Short mmCIF file of C-alpha atoms and ligand atoms in Angstrom, two decimals:
data_model
loop_
_atom_site.label_atom_id
_atom_site.label_comp_id
_atom_site.label_asym_id
_atom_site.label_seq_id
_atom_site.Cartn_x
_atom_site.Cartn_y
_atom_site.Cartn_z
CA MET A 24 0.00 0.00 0.00
CA VAL A 25 1.32 3.43 -0.94
CA ASN A 26 1.31 5.97 1.88
CA LYS A 27 -0.44 9.25 1.14
CA VAL A 28 2.05 12.04 0.68
CA ASN A 29 1.85 15.37 2.50
CA ARG A 30 0.28 18.25 0.60
CA VAL A 31 0.36 21.95 1.43
CA VAL A 32 -1.77 24.46 -0.45
CA VAL A 33 -0.66 28.10 -0.23
CA ILE A 34 -3.35 30.64 -1.05
CA GLY A 35 -1.87 34.04 -1.85
CA THR A 36 1.53 33.82 -3.53
CA GLY A 37 2.68 37.38 -2.91
CA PHE A 38 5.79 38.15 -0.87
CA VAL A 39 4.78 36.11 2.18
CA GLY A 40 3.24 33.15 0.34
CA SER A 41 6.17 32.78 -2.04
CA SER A 42 8.74 33.10 0.78
CA TYR A 43 6.92 30.33 2.66
CA ALA A 44 6.79 28.21 -0.49
CA TYR A 45 10.52 28.76 -1.02
CA ALA A 46 11.30 27.71 2.57
CA LEU A 47 9.15 24.57 2.17
CA VAL A 48 10.93 23.53 -1.03
CA ASN A 49 14.35 24.47 0.28
CA GLN A 50 13.90 22.33 3.39
CA ALA A 51 11.86 19.60 1.64
CA ILE A 52 9.13 19.80 4.27
CA THR A 53 6.24 18.60 2.08
CA GLU A 54 6.03 16.22 -0.89
CA GLU A 55 3.38 18.28 -2.70
CA LEU A 56 2.97 22.05 -2.83
CA VAL A 57 0.06 23.74 -4.59
CA LEU A 58 0.07 27.48 -5.24
CA ILE A 59 -3.17 29.45 -5.67
CA ASP A 60 -3.54 33.18 -6.23
CA MET A 61 -6.24 35.34 -7.79
CA ASN A 62 -3.40 36.43 -10.04
CA SER A 63 -3.01 32.97 -11.57
CA GLU A 64 -0.02 34.02 -13.67
CA ARG A 65 1.86 35.01 -10.55
CA ALA A 66 1.16 31.61 -8.95
CA GLU A 67 2.18 29.86 -12.16
CA GLY A 68 5.43 31.83 -12.35
CA GLU A 69 6.27 31.01 -8.73
CA ALA A 70 5.61 27.30 -9.37
CA MET A 71 7.87 27.34 -12.44
CA ASP A 72 10.65 29.13 -10.56
CA LEU A 73 10.46 26.77 -7.55
CA ASN A 74 10.42 23.69 -9.78
CA HIS A 75 13.68 24.88 -11.31
CA GLY A 76 15.37 24.92 -7.90
CA LYS A 77 14.19 21.60 -6.54
CA LEU A 78 16.97 19.60 -8.23
CA TYR A 79 19.29 21.04 -5.61
CA SER A 80 16.97 20.83 -2.60
CA PRO A 81 17.32 17.93 -0.07
CA SER A 82 14.55 15.97 -1.84
CA PRO A 83 12.17 16.98 -4.61
CA THR A 84 8.83 18.65 -3.90
CA LYS A 85 6.12 18.46 -6.56
CA VAL A 86 5.02 22.08 -7.10
CA TRP A 87 2.17 23.28 -9.28
CA GLN A 88 -0.20 26.20 -9.75
CA GLY A 89 -3.54 24.77 -8.75
CA ASP A 90 -7.14 25.55 -7.97
CA TYR A 91 -9.48 25.04 -5.05
CA SER A 92 -10.25 21.40 -5.98
CA ASP A 93 -6.62 20.66 -4.96
CA CYS A 94 -7.54 21.54 -1.35
CA LYS A 95 -9.63 18.36 -1.00
CA ASP A 96 -6.54 16.19 -0.48
CA ALA A 97 -4.48 18.83 1.30
CA ASP A 98 -3.13 18.25 4.80
CA ILE A 99 -2.49 21.95 5.33
CA VAL A 100 -4.00 25.01 3.67
CA CYS A 101 -2.05 28.16 4.47
CA ILE A 102 -3.70 31.51 3.79
CA THR A 103 -1.32 34.35 3.03
CA ALA A 104 -3.69 36.29 0.73
CA GLY A 105 -4.78 39.78 1.55
CA VAL A 106 -4.31 43.47 1.11
CA SER A 107 -1.89 45.64 3.06
CA GLN A 108 -2.82 48.88 4.80
CA SER A 109 -2.35 51.93 2.58
CA GLU A 110 -1.62 55.37 4.06
CA GLU A 111 -5.20 56.60 3.59
CA GLU A 112 -6.77 53.52 5.18
CA THR A 113 -7.56 52.80 8.79
CA ARG A 114 -6.72 49.51 10.43
CA LEU A 115 -10.42 48.70 10.54
CA THR A 116 -10.81 49.14 6.78
CA VAL A 117 -8.04 46.58 6.24
CA VAL A 118 -9.64 44.17 8.71
CA GLU A 119 -12.93 44.46 6.85
CA LYS A 120 -11.28 43.91 3.48
CA ASN A 121 -9.18 40.94 4.61
CA THR A 122 -12.11 39.42 6.48
CA LYS A 123 -14.12 39.50 3.25
CA ILE A 124 -11.24 38.05 1.20
CA VAL A 125 -10.52 35.27 3.68
CA LYS A 126 -14.22 34.39 4.15
CA SER A 127 -14.59 33.82 0.42
CA ILE A 128 -11.35 31.78 0.32
CA VAL A 129 -12.42 29.64 3.30
CA GLU A 130 -15.79 28.93 1.68
CA LYS A 131 -14.10 27.69 -1.48
CA VAL A 132 -11.59 25.59 0.49
CA MET A 133 -14.36 23.95 2.54
CA ASP A 134 -16.50 23.35 -0.57
CA SER A 135 -13.63 21.23 -1.92
CA GLY A 136 -14.11 18.77 0.96
CA PHE A 137 -10.96 19.92 2.82
CA ASP A 138 -10.58 18.30 6.23
CA GLY A 139 -7.05 19.24 7.26
CA ILE A 140 -5.33 22.04 9.17
CA PHE A 141 -5.53 25.75 8.36
CA ILE A 142 -2.50 27.95 8.98
CA ILE A 143 -3.21 31.67 8.75
CA ALA A 144 -0.70 34.46 8.19
CA THR A 145 -2.95 37.19 6.73
CA ASN A 146 -3.12 40.25 8.99
CA PRO A 147 -4.50 41.16 11.42
CA VAL A 148 -3.64 37.53 11.97
CA ASP A 149 -5.41 36.95 15.31
CA ILE A 150 -8.71 38.24 13.96
CA ILE A 151 -8.36 36.56 10.57
CA THR A 152 -7.63 33.25 12.30
CA TYR A 153 -10.83 33.62 14.31
CA VAL A 154 -12.72 34.38 11.09
CA THR A 155 -11.26 31.24 9.49
CA TRP A 156 -12.19 29.10 12.48
CA LYS A 157 -15.70 30.48 12.56
CA PHE A 158 -16.41 30.15 8.84
CA SER A 159 -14.66 26.82 8.28
CA GLY A 160 -16.52 24.99 11.05
CA LEU A 161 -13.30 23.03 11.74
CA PRO A 162 -12.28 22.24 15.33
CA LYS A 163 -10.22 25.00 16.95
CA GLU A 164 -7.20 22.67 17.16
CA ARG A 165 -7.05 22.63 13.37
CA VAL A 166 -7.12 26.39 12.80
CA ILE A 167 -3.82 27.96 13.81
CA GLY A 168 -2.58 31.51 13.23
CA SER A 169 1.07 32.50 12.97
CA GLY A 170 0.42 34.80 15.96
CA THR A 171 3.61 35.87 17.70
CA LEU A 172 5.78 33.23 16.01
CA LEU A 173 7.74 35.92 14.16
CA ASP A 174 7.75 38.42 17.05
CA THR A 175 9.18 35.73 19.35
CA ALA A 176 11.90 34.91 16.81
CA ARG A 177 12.79 38.61 16.67
CA TYR A 178 12.82 38.82 20.48
CA LEU A 179 15.12 35.83 20.89
CA PHE A 180 17.36 37.01 18.04
CA MET A 181 17.78 40.48 19.58
CA LEU A 182 18.37 39.07 23.08
CA GLY A 183 20.91 36.66 21.57
CA GLU A 184 22.80 39.58 20.03
CA TYR A 185 22.68 41.56 23.28
CA PHE A 186 23.92 38.74 25.50
CA ASN A 187 26.10 37.18 22.79
CA VAL A 188 24.35 33.84 23.23
CA ASP A 189 22.80 31.60 20.56
CA ALA A 190 19.13 32.58 20.40
CA ARG A 191 18.18 28.90 20.60
CA SER A 192 19.62 28.79 24.13
CA ILE A 193 17.17 31.46 25.25
CA ASN A 194 13.64 30.57 26.29
CA GLY A 195 10.98 33.23 26.21
CA TYR A 196 7.89 34.41 24.38
CA ILE A 197 6.20 37.42 22.94
CA ILE A 198 2.48 36.91 23.58
CA GLY A 199 -0.77 38.75 22.85
CA GLU A 200 -1.74 40.47 19.64
CA HIS A 201 0.57 40.19 16.62
CA GLY A 202 0.63 43.97 16.60
CA ASP A 203 1.20 47.01 18.76
CA SER A 204 -0.34 45.67 21.97
CA GLN A 205 1.88 42.56 22.16
CA LEU A 206 4.03 42.01 25.25
CA ALA A 207 7.20 40.20 26.23
CA ALA A 208 6.75 37.61 28.95
CA LEU A 209 9.95 38.94 30.53
CA SER A 210 9.44 37.49 34.00
CA THR A 211 9.74 33.94 32.62
CA THR A 212 12.43 34.54 29.98
CA THR A 213 15.50 32.46 30.75
CA ILE A 214 19.00 32.11 29.37
CA GLY A 215 20.58 28.74 30.10
CA ASN A 216 17.86 28.24 32.72
CA LYS A 217 18.76 31.50 34.54
CA SER A 218 16.19 34.26 34.78
CA LEU A 219 16.95 37.05 32.29
CA LEU A 220 15.94 39.68 34.83
CA ASP A 221 18.25 38.18 37.47
CA ILE A 222 21.14 38.20 34.98
CA VAL A 223 20.48 41.85 34.12
CA ASN A 224 20.10 42.92 37.75
CA SER A 225 23.27 41.16 38.91
CA ASN A 226 25.65 42.24 36.14
CA SER A 227 26.64 45.88 35.56
CA LYS A 228 27.30 45.11 31.86
CA TYR A 229 23.55 44.92 31.33
CA ASN A 230 20.62 47.16 32.16
CA VAL A 231 16.85 47.00 32.13
CA GLU A 232 16.53 49.99 29.76
CA ASP A 233 18.36 48.01 27.06
CA ILE A 234 15.92 45.12 27.48
CA GLU A 235 12.99 47.54 27.30
CA ASN A 236 14.44 48.96 24.06
CA ILE A 237 14.72 45.45 22.64
CA VAL A 238 11.05 44.84 23.41
CA VAL A 239 10.11 48.09 21.65
CA ASN A 240 12.30 47.20 18.66
CA VAL A 241 10.63 43.80 18.44
CA ARG A 242 7.22 45.46 18.41
CA ASP A 243 8.31 47.97 15.74
CA ALA A 244 10.46 45.59 13.67
CA ALA A 245 7.97 45.41 10.78
CA ILE A 246 7.98 49.22 10.50
CA HIS A 247 11.79 49.34 10.58
CA ILE A 248 12.02 46.74 7.82
CA ALA A 249 9.22 48.33 5.77
CA GLU A 250 11.08 51.67 5.86
CA ARG A 251 14.07 49.95 4.30
CA LYS A 252 12.63 47.38 1.88
CA GLY A 253 8.85 47.82 1.71
CA SER A 254 7.61 44.85 3.72
CA THR A 255 8.67 41.75 5.65
CA TYR A 256 8.45 38.22 4.31
CA TYR A 257 11.53 36.01 4.78
CA GLY A 258 11.19 35.81 8.56
CA ILE A 259 7.52 34.85 8.47
CA GLY A 260 8.15 32.49 5.54
CA ILE A 261 10.73 30.54 7.56
CA GLY A 262 8.50 30.67 10.66
CA LEU A 263 5.53 29.24 8.75
CA ALA A 264 7.80 26.48 7.42
CA LYS A 265 8.84 25.61 10.99
CA LEU A 266 5.17 25.43 12.03
CA THR A 267 4.45 23.16 9.04
CA LYS A 268 7.39 20.92 9.94
CA ALA A 269 6.21 20.69 13.56
CA ILE A 270 2.87 19.41 12.23
CA PHE A 271 4.17 16.98 9.59
CA LYS A 272 6.91 15.55 11.83
CA ASN A 273 4.55 15.30 14.80
CA GLU A 274 7.16 17.23 16.79
CA ASN A 275 5.04 18.23 19.81
CA ALA A 276 7.08 21.43 19.57
CA ILE A 277 6.11 24.41 21.71
CA LEU A 278 5.60 27.38 19.42
CA PRO A 279 3.95 30.76 20.03
CA VAL A 280 0.94 30.78 17.70
CA SER A 281 -2.45 32.38 17.54
CA ALA A 282 -4.59 29.89 19.44
CA TYR A 283 -8.22 29.84 20.56
CA LEU A 284 -8.52 30.56 24.27
CA GLY A 285 -11.38 28.77 25.99
CA GLY A 286 -10.58 29.76 29.57
CA GLU A 287 -6.77 29.55 29.36
CA TYR A 288 -5.10 32.64 30.83
CA GLY A 289 -8.58 33.55 32.13
CA HIS A 290 -9.90 34.54 28.67
CA ASN A 291 -12.54 33.17 26.35
CA ASP A 292 -13.58 33.18 22.72
CA ILE A 293 -10.52 34.86 21.27
CA TYR A 294 -7.55 33.87 19.10
CA VAL A 295 -4.33 35.37 20.43
CA GLY A 296 -0.59 34.62 20.51
CA VAL A 297 0.37 32.15 23.26
CA PRO A 298 2.76 29.19 23.38
CA ALA A 299 1.14 25.91 22.35
CA ILE A 300 2.16 22.32 21.67
CA ILE A 301 1.99 21.56 17.95
CA ASN A 302 1.82 18.06 16.48
CA ARG A 303 0.29 16.09 13.57
CA GLN A 304 -3.22 16.74 14.90
CA GLY A 305 -2.63 20.51 14.93
CA LEU A 306 -2.64 22.33 18.24
CA ARG A 307 -2.47 19.71 21.02
CA GLU A 308 -2.72 22.09 23.96
CA ILE A 309 -2.02 25.62 25.08
CA VAL A 310 0.89 26.08 27.46
CA GLU A 311 -0.02 28.47 30.27
CA ILE A 312 3.22 30.16 31.27
CA ASP A 313 3.35 32.05 34.57
CA LEU A 314 2.74 35.76 34.14
CA ASN A 315 3.27 38.46 36.75
CA THR A 316 0.53 40.99 37.51
CA ASP A 317 1.80 43.55 35.02
CA GLU A 318 2.02 40.95 32.23
CA LYS A 319 -1.48 39.66 33.03
CA GLU A 320 -2.84 43.20 32.75
CA LYS A 321 -1.03 43.80 29.46
CA LEU A 322 -2.34 40.52 28.02
CA ALA A 323 -5.88 41.44 29.10
CA SER A 324 -5.60 44.84 27.49
CA SER A 325 -4.19 43.31 24.27
CA ILE A 326 -7.14 40.92 24.16
CA ASN A 327 -9.58 43.78 24.81
CA ILE A 328 -8.14 45.68 21.84
CA LEU A 329 -8.68 42.65 19.59
CA LYS A 330 -12.19 42.12 20.95
CA SER A 331 -13.23 45.71 20.38
CA VAL A 332 -12.22 45.45 16.70
CA MET A 333 -14.01 42.12 16.40
CA ASP A 334 -17.14 43.53 18.02
CA GLN A 335 -17.22 46.18 15.32
CA LEU A 336 -17.01 43.41 12.74
CA LEU A 337 -19.77 41.47 14.53
CA ILE A 338 -17.82 38.22 14.41
CA THR A 339 -17.53 37.13 18.04
CA ASN A 340 -19.92 34.71 19.74
CA ASN A 341 -21.00 37.32 22.29
P1 NAD B 415 1.27 40.70 -1.22
O1 NAD B 415 0.41 41.85 -1.67
O2 NAD B 415 2.65 40.57 -1.75
O3 NAD B 415 0.50 39.33 -1.55
C1 NAD B 415 -0.85 39.13 -1.33
C2 NAD B 415 -1.32 38.16 -2.41
O4 NAD B 415 -2.67 37.80 -2.12
C3 NAD B 415 -1.29 38.77 -3.82
O5 NAD B 415 -0.52 37.94 -4.68
C4 NAD B 415 -2.77 38.78 -4.22
O6 NAD B 415 -2.98 38.56 -5.61
C5 NAD B 415 -3.34 37.65 -3.37
N1 NAD B 415 -4.78 37.73 -3.16
C6 NAD B 415 -5.52 38.79 -2.74
N2 NAD B 415 -6.82 38.44 -2.69
C7 NAD B 415 -6.88 37.13 -3.04
C8 NAD B 415 -7.96 36.22 -3.17
N3 NAD B 415 -9.22 36.56 -2.92
N4 NAD B 415 -7.67 34.96 -3.57
C9 NAD B 415 -6.39 34.58 -3.83
N5 NAD B 415 -5.34 35.42 -3.74
C10 NAD B 415 -5.58 36.67 -3.35
O7 NAD B 415 1.27 40.76 0.37
P2 NAD B 415 2.30 40.02 1.34
O8 NAD B 415 3.41 40.92 1.66
O9 NAD B 415 2.59 38.66 0.80
O10 NAD B 415 1.40 39.89 2.67
C11 NAD B 415 0.33 38.99 2.73
C12 NAD B 415 -0.33 39.04 4.10
O11 NAD B 415 0.59 38.55 5.08
C13 NAD B 415 -0.71 40.46 4.56
O12 NAD B 415 -1.94 40.40 5.21
C14 NAD B 415 0.41 40.81 5.50
O13 NAD B 415 0.03 41.80 6.43
C15 NAD B 415 0.63 39.46 6.16
N6 NAD B 415 1.88 39.30 6.91
C16 NAD B 415 1.80 38.60 8.04
C17 NAD B 415 2.91 38.41 8.84
C18 NAD B 415 2.76 37.61 10.11
O14 NAD B 415 3.67 37.58 10.95
N7 NAD B 415 1.63 36.97 10.31
C19 NAD B 415 4.14 38.94 8.45
C20 NAD B 415 4.22 39.66 7.26
C21 NAD B 415 3.06 39.84 6.49
#
């Protein structure tokens, strides 16, 4: 009997979608990769280009420009389609536009008979993930947003540079909204199992202001990159590939993603960035890290900001 191969469908092959696709092919994470975009020529061009590189990747990925019927046999559908905020637009206008785009995409995906895992990267990712969950009817464990995956990578990278330690030896998370109201769970960030705050407070080489600046730079990283090159895409592309690998390899890896809270952290009926265990079934469980009073308040206020936008869109259950 031939085992079924893994298939990822990427919907939206702009900067983010194509960077994700490139990371998947480069690391040979999936056997099949289908690219869909309303600009079908763009998706076709990306498929051609990626096919020309696969000879030199660890093992070949079958890549093609497809359509929604290809979602039926997909294990993962990743949505990276959407519009970005222009200078004249408000955040809410973009939410409305992307909600509409993603609703119509989700309908078409579900009509195909899809019964796999959704990964969402379209911004505002926490809200768009909720929209996907709500309109797909899939269990919450199988609708996962990229959440603070990228913000956490930026946080650990910048701390690694500051302390001159490999970022992978640092444990800590950015949680909350993938946006301005996010927060660093500083009180539980550790380096080699030692509390970051203890290290800073006991060594005159370091100071708390520097750490606070790092947290601000993490929050504003997308703006800093956009000022230089227009938008960000490699970081999220590699992050989405890691999330995909954690699913396909049944890693039970703990990753900060946008997850549905049903009482965890004292909150309900919201998708927001928190660490969670990811395996072949999707999101196995949310990890509730200890937060101090200040962090709890910041998380609550981040969630309130998301909820107030969602209330205006009339998409919550309340
Ligand atoms: P982009 O404009 O380069 O690409 C968007 C693509 O979506 C385009 O190719 C467009 O044709 C396609 N598209 C639009 N509507 C569609 C539809 N109905 N069906 C199919 N395809 C459709 O934008 P980008 O830079 O790739 O960003 C994509 C999204 O990712 C944005 O919402 C952006 O804010 C978000 N993003 C998220 C993160 C994260 O950490 N989650 C990081 C960076 C960007």
